[in-house]
Amino acid sequence: MKEWVIETKGLSKRYKGRYAVSNLNLKIEKGDIYGFLGPNGAGKTTTIRMLLGLIKPSNGSVHIFGQPLNKEKLSILRRVGSLVEYPSYYGHLSATDNLEAIRRILGAPAARITEVLDIVGLSKEARRPVKGFSLGMKQRLGIASALLGSPELLLLDEPTNGLDPSGILEIRELIKQMPKQHGITVLISSHLLSEVELTAGTVGIIRQGELVFQDTIAHLHQQAQGSMSLIVSEPEQALATLLQQGIAAKKSGDALLFANIGDHAVARIVKSLVEHDHAIYRVEEMRKSLEELFLQIVGEVKPS
Amino acid sequence: MASFFRLIAAERLKLSKSYIWVLALVSPLLSLAIGILVSPDKFGMTNDQEKYALLVSSMASFHAMLFLPILTGILSAFVCRYEHVGGGWKQLLTLPVSRSGLYFAKFSIVASVLALTQLLFLAAVCAAAAYHGYAVSLPWETMLTGIGSGWLACLPLAALQLLVSVSWSSFAAPLVINVMLTIPNILVVNSERFAPFYPWAQPMLAMLSFSGEDFGAFALPLENVLITVLGSFVLFLAAGLLYFNRKEV
């Protein structure tokens, strides 16, 4: 039995008859980094807001650390750090005072402020009012606030928004360290697969409010495995020849397509076609990139 | 309870760095100017006690009729403003705080600054009396009753303004509503029929009830004022808490 840090059952949110999130069954394992993917407006932020109790679900339930969120909200939230949508800040306060306002509520030790500022690389800017910060710096401050209470679960909604490439890399490394060093479970949402591809162990893909994929990143890689394409002189006869030998293929134009076949199978196909006097012009591997597969899953590109 | 005090401490930090509390000085200073300019001797008053009454009522009428209700609105709008601007609601409510606790914390901050204003007003009255060189000592009991009940009478307004300010992310809209409801005071306080039920008029009725004026609603005993205050306070606070607990952030 795995230990689920987040488990939702039939989670739905309806706005004026339209489902923003419908029947979501998320399962997030302890110590995992969960990439929560979907295009803009798919319901990622709505889901995260429900996970944090900012909005009430229309249907379904949320369990965090095995406890029901609607009953144990405060004790759950004490163990969760979050960054929702754009970062929150008080413009008239310095970075230190922003964190101090949160620290007073959490009752965390004062030394923790210096620690988190150091982690996100804001130590030098700590005394400046936050209204003069760039979006990337506010984002870092948001991450620092999320870390302030030494949480066991981090919910980060598009945490690299507005960061420059080196900042993205830095934050990605930081997130990677979380489970290893502190045993923290992380949920990180993004509209880019490449964003979480290198960090996440599991991905959930949401499309128009529905979860359309939830599995390990390794399984996603497997699905993205390419197919073989053979271009031959007489594709129709070749297809018939192969069918006689019990090899399934699909004809597309002049090419024959074979899905998910190994090296030996390729060799056998080529050999038998040559023996039947077919001319083989090309043997190509058609590799689908993970990004293409993702776009296909979220329905922005029609499957070919 | 400890978590409530932690919330208050956080609110205090946010407020103290914003300098909005400087507004607490405005009305007492203006009242002081009025107190210095008014000269009870012209009315032929010889009794120091009567002079006191005139001094206090002229200072309190401006303070309680306009400035105090308006300040209540500004403060309520302000403690919500920095949450609306930087997305603070979202962040605060993902922390382990109860929504009612947060609402009460905001309310307490507004109430404390109003209390500070009332104390400064008291200081202004003392200063004006010293300037005129009145021999008798201040009528402490009536003064403190007036100051205290004036403060109580502001609390329903604070509760309502907090409700409006929480629900609207605009800073100006709650202020406009507040001023619109405060200006009619000038007329309403003269009406025996309406003034006892008009929440915005209560601070003035409460603060002037000792002054011996007996026109309009001023003849009403303080108990009547406090009943209106309590009734509207319960109503507005309950509405605010109900709304805030259901608000989608």
Short mmCIF file of N, CA and C in Angstrom, two decimals, chain A residues 13 15 49 52-56 73-75 77-78 80 82 84-94 97-98 100-107 141-142 145-146, chain B residues 3 5-15 17-18 78 82-99 102 106 245-249:
data_model
loop_
_atom_site.label_atom_id
_atom_site.label_comp_id
_atom_site.label_asym_id
_atom_site.label_seq_id
_atom_site.Cartn_x
_atom_site.Cartn_y
_atom_site.Cartn_z
N LYS A 13 -15.33 21.12 -9.83
CA LYS A 13 -15.72 22.51 -9.53
C LYS A 13 -16.53 23.03 -10.70
N TYR A 15 -18.66 26.16 -12.36
CA TYR A 15 -18.96 27.59 -12.37
C TYR A 15 -20.09 27.82 -13.35
N ARG A 49 -6.22 25.58 -6.03
CA ARG A 49 -6.98 26.38 -5.06
C ARG A 49 -7.90 25.49 -4.23
N LEU A 52 -5.95 23.72 -1.55
CA LEU A 52 -5.54 24.58 -0.44
C LEU A 52 -6.73 25.12 0.34
N GLY A 53 -7.93 24.74 -0.07
CA GLY A 53 -9.12 25.22 0.64
C GLY A 53 -9.46 26.67 0.36
N LEU A 54 -8.89 27.24 -0.71
CA LEU A 54 -9.23 28.63 -1.04
C LEU A 54 -10.62 28.69 -1.64
N ILE A 55 -10.99 27.64 -2.38
CA ILE A 55 -12.36 27.54 -2.87
C ILE A 55 -12.89 26.15 -2.50
N LYS A 56 -14.20 26.05 -2.39
CA LYS A 56 -14.80 24.78 -2.00
C LYS A 56 -15.17 24.00 -3.25
N LYS A 73 -8.54 21.32 8.05
CA LYS A 73 -7.88 22.28 7.19
C LYS A 73 -6.66 22.95 7.84
N LEU A 74 -6.83 23.47 9.05
CA LEU A 74 -5.74 24.24 9.64
C LEU A 74 -4.51 23.39 9.93
N SER A 75 -4.72 22.17 10.46
CA SER A 75 -3.55 21.35 10.78
C SER A 75 -2.87 20.87 9.49
N LEU A 77 -2.85 22.69 6.58
CA LEU A 77 -2.19 23.85 5.99
C LEU A 77 -0.90 24.22 6.70
N ARG A 78 -0.81 23.87 7.98
CA ARG A 78 0.43 24.13 8.72
C ARG A 78 1.60 23.39 8.10
N VAL A 80 1.84 22.57 4.83
CA VAL A 80 1.89 22.77 3.38
C VAL A 80 2.44 24.16 3.07
N SER A 82 2.88 26.89 -0.21
CA SER A 82 2.28 27.01 -1.53
C SER A 82 2.62 28.32 -2.21
N VAL A 84 0.54 30.18 -5.34
CA VAL A 84 -0.60 30.04 -6.24
C VAL A 84 -0.58 31.14 -7.28
N GLU A 85 -0.63 30.76 -8.54
CA GLU A 85 -0.66 31.68 -9.67
C GLU A 85 0.50 32.67 -9.58
N TYR A 86 0.21 33.95 -9.55
CA TYR A 86 1.29 34.92 -9.43
C TYR A 86 1.65 35.07 -7.95
N PRO A 87 2.89 35.49 -7.66
CA PRO A 87 3.30 35.56 -6.26
C PRO A 87 2.57 36.67 -5.50
N SER A 88 2.34 36.46 -4.21
CA SER A 88 1.70 37.45 -3.36
C SER A 88 2.77 38.21 -2.59
N TYR A 89 2.55 39.48 -2.39
CA TYR A 89 3.54 40.26 -1.66
C TYR A 89 2.89 41.54 -1.15
N TYR A 90 3.53 42.15 -0.16
CA TYR A 90 3.13 43.47 0.30
C TYR A 90 4.19 44.43 -0.21
N GLY A 91 3.78 45.26 -1.20
CA GLY A 91 4.73 46.13 -1.88
C GLY A 91 5.45 47.11 -0.97
N HIS A 92 4.77 47.55 0.11
CA HIS A 92 5.38 48.58 0.95
C HIS A 92 6.36 48.00 1.97
N LEU A 93 6.42 46.66 2.04
CA LEU A 93 7.35 46.04 2.99
C LEU A 93 8.58 45.51 2.25
N SER A 94 9.68 45.39 2.99
CA SER A 94 10.88 44.78 2.41
C SER A 94 10.68 43.27 2.35
N ASP A 97 10.54 41.84 5.77
CA ASP A 97 9.29 42.09 6.50
C ASP A 97 8.12 41.30 5.92
N ASN A 98 8.15 41.09 4.59
CA ASN A 98 7.12 40.24 3.99
C ASN A 98 7.16 38.86 4.62
N GLU A 100 8.53 38.15 7.49
CA GLU A 100 8.27 38.28 8.92
C GLU A 100 6.76 38.26 9.19
N ALA A 101 5.98 38.92 8.31
CA ALA A 101 4.52 38.94 8.49
C ALA A 101 3.97 37.50 8.45
N ILE A 102 4.54 36.69 7.58
CA ILE A 102 4.09 35.29 7.49
C ILE A 102 4.63 34.48 8.67
N ARG A 103 5.89 34.76 9.01
CA ARG A 103 6.52 34.01 10.10
C ARG A 103 5.75 34.19 11.41
N ARG A 104 5.28 35.43 11.65
CA ARG A 104 4.53 35.67 12.89
C ARG A 104 3.29 34.80 12.95
N ILE A 105 2.67 34.57 11.81
CA ILE A 105 1.46 33.75 11.80
C ILE A 105 1.82 32.28 12.00
N LEU A 106 2.88 31.86 11.32
CA LEU A 106 3.27 30.45 11.39
C LEU A 106 3.94 30.10 12.71
N GLY A 107 4.54 31.12 13.34
CA GLY A 107 5.29 30.85 14.55
C GLY A 107 6.60 30.12 14.29
N LEU A 141 10.66 35.41 -4.04
CA LEU A 141 10.14 35.72 -2.72
C LEU A 141 8.95 34.80 -2.41
N GLY A 142 8.10 34.57 -3.44
CA GLY A 142 6.96 33.68 -3.28
C GLY A 142 7.41 32.28 -2.90
N SER A 145 8.52 32.30 0.67
CA SER A 145 7.39 32.26 1.61
C SER A 145 6.84 30.84 1.72
N ALA A 146 6.83 30.14 0.59
CA ALA A 146 6.30 28.77 0.61
C ALA A 146 7.17 27.86 1.48
N SER B 3 -3.04 31.89 18.35
CA SER B 3 -2.95 32.10 16.90
C SER B 3 -3.57 33.44 16.53
N PHE B 5 -3.40 36.17 18.40
CA PHE B 5 -2.41 37.20 18.70
C PHE B 5 -1.29 37.22 17.67
N ARG B 6 -0.98 36.03 17.13
CA ARG B 6 0.03 36.00 16.06
C ARG B 6 -0.47 36.74 14.83
N LEU B 7 -1.77 36.58 14.53
CA LEU B 7 -2.36 37.30 13.41
C LEU B 7 -2.30 38.80 13.62
N ILE B 8 -2.63 39.20 14.85
CA ILE B 8 -2.58 40.63 15.19
C ILE B 8 -1.17 41.16 15.00
N ALA B 9 -0.17 40.39 15.45
CA ALA B 9 1.22 40.82 15.34
C ALA B 9 1.59 41.01 13.87
N ALA B 10 1.12 40.11 13.00
CA ALA B 10 1.41 40.23 11.57
C ALA B 10 0.73 41.46 10.99
N GLU B 11 -0.52 41.68 11.38
CA GLU B 11 -1.25 42.85 10.88
C GLU B 11 -0.58 44.14 11.34
N ARG B 12 -0.10 44.12 12.57
CA ARG B 12 0.53 45.32 13.11
C ARG B 12 1.77 45.67 12.30
N LEU B 13 2.53 44.65 11.92
CA LEU B 13 3.73 44.90 11.12
C LEU B 13 3.36 45.53 9.78
N LYS B 14 2.34 44.97 9.12
CA LYS B 14 1.93 45.48 7.82
C LYS B 14 1.46 46.92 7.92
N LEU B 15 0.73 47.23 9.01
CA LEU B 15 0.18 48.57 9.15
C LEU B 15 1.25 49.58 9.53
N LYS B 17 4.36 49.82 8.94
CA LYS B 17 5.28 50.28 7.91
C LYS B 17 4.58 51.07 6.81
N SER B 18 3.26 51.24 6.93
CA SER B 18 2.54 51.90 5.85
C SER B 18 2.26 53.37 6.13
N PHE B 78 -8.13 50.49 4.07
CA PHE B 78 -6.69 50.35 3.97
C PHE B 78 -6.17 48.99 4.42
N TYR B 82 -3.87 46.44 0.97
CA TYR B 82 -2.61 45.76 0.65
C TYR B 82 -2.78 44.27 0.45
N GLU B 83 -3.92 43.74 0.86
CA GLU B 83 -4.19 42.34 0.54
C GLU B 83 -4.69 42.22 -0.90
N HIS B 84 -5.55 43.16 -1.30
CA HIS B 84 -6.08 43.10 -2.67
C HIS B 84 -4.98 43.34 -3.69
N VAL B 85 -4.12 44.33 -3.41
CA VAL B 85 -3.13 44.74 -4.40
C VAL B 85 -2.12 43.62 -4.70
N GLY B 86 -1.57 43.02 -3.68
CA GLY B 86 -0.49 42.06 -3.92
C GLY B 86 -0.94 40.61 -3.88
N GLY B 87 -2.24 40.37 -3.94
CA GLY B 87 -2.71 38.97 -3.86
C GLY B 87 -2.55 38.39 -2.48
N GLY B 88 -2.59 39.25 -1.46
CA GLY B 88 -2.33 38.81 -0.09
C GLY B 88 -3.40 37.88 0.49
N TRP B 89 -4.65 38.06 0.08
CA TRP B 89 -5.72 37.18 0.61
C TRP B 89 -5.38 35.73 0.37
N LYS B 90 -4.97 35.49 -0.90
CA LYS B 90 -4.65 34.13 -1.33
C LYS B 90 -3.57 33.54 -0.43
N GLN B 91 -2.53 34.35 -0.19
CA GLN B 91 -1.42 33.84 0.60
C GLN B 91 -1.82 33.66 2.07
N LEU B 92 -2.53 34.65 2.61
CA LEU B 92 -2.92 34.57 4.02
C LEU B 92 -3.79 33.35 4.28
N LEU B 93 -4.71 33.09 3.34
CA LEU B 93 -5.67 32.01 3.60
C LEU B 93 -5.12 30.64 3.29
N THR B 94 -3.90 30.57 2.71
CA THR B 94 -3.27 29.26 2.59
C THR B 94 -2.39 28.99 3.81
N LEU B 95 -2.31 29.98 4.71
CA LEU B 95 -1.61 29.76 5.97
C LEU B 95 -2.63 29.17 6.96
N PRO B 96 -2.13 28.55 8.02
CA PRO B 96 -3.07 27.95 8.97
C PRO B 96 -3.78 29.01 9.81
N VAL B 97 -4.68 29.76 9.19
CA VAL B 97 -5.47 30.74 9.94
C VAL B 97 -6.94 30.53 9.63
N SER B 98 -7.78 30.75 10.63
CA SER B 98 -9.22 30.63 10.36
C SER B 98 -9.68 31.96 9.78
N ARG B 99 -10.66 31.87 8.90
CA ARG B 99 -11.11 33.09 8.23
C ARG B 99 -11.73 34.06 9.21
N LEU B 102 -9.00 35.87 11.05
CA LEU B 102 -8.37 36.91 10.23
C LEU B 102 -9.27 38.14 10.17
N LYS B 106 -8.28 41.91 11.48
CA LYS B 106 -8.38 43.16 10.71
C LYS B 106 -9.25 44.16 11.46
N ASN B 245 -16.34 34.09 5.20
CA ASN B 245 -16.14 32.65 5.32
C ASN B 245 -16.53 31.90 4.06
N ARG B 246 -17.40 32.51 3.25
CA ARG B 246 -17.81 31.83 2.02
C ARG B 246 -17.07 32.33 0.80
N LYS B 247 -16.35 33.43 0.95
CA LYS B 247 -15.70 34.05 -0.19
C LYS B 247 -14.76 33.09 -0.89
N GLU B 248 -14.82 33.10 -2.22
CA GLU B 248 -13.88 32.28 -3.00
C GLU B 248 -12.67 33.14 -3.31
N VAL B 249 -11.50 32.61 -2.95
CA VAL B 249 -10.29 33.42 -3.11
C VAL B 249 -9.50 32.92 -4.31
#
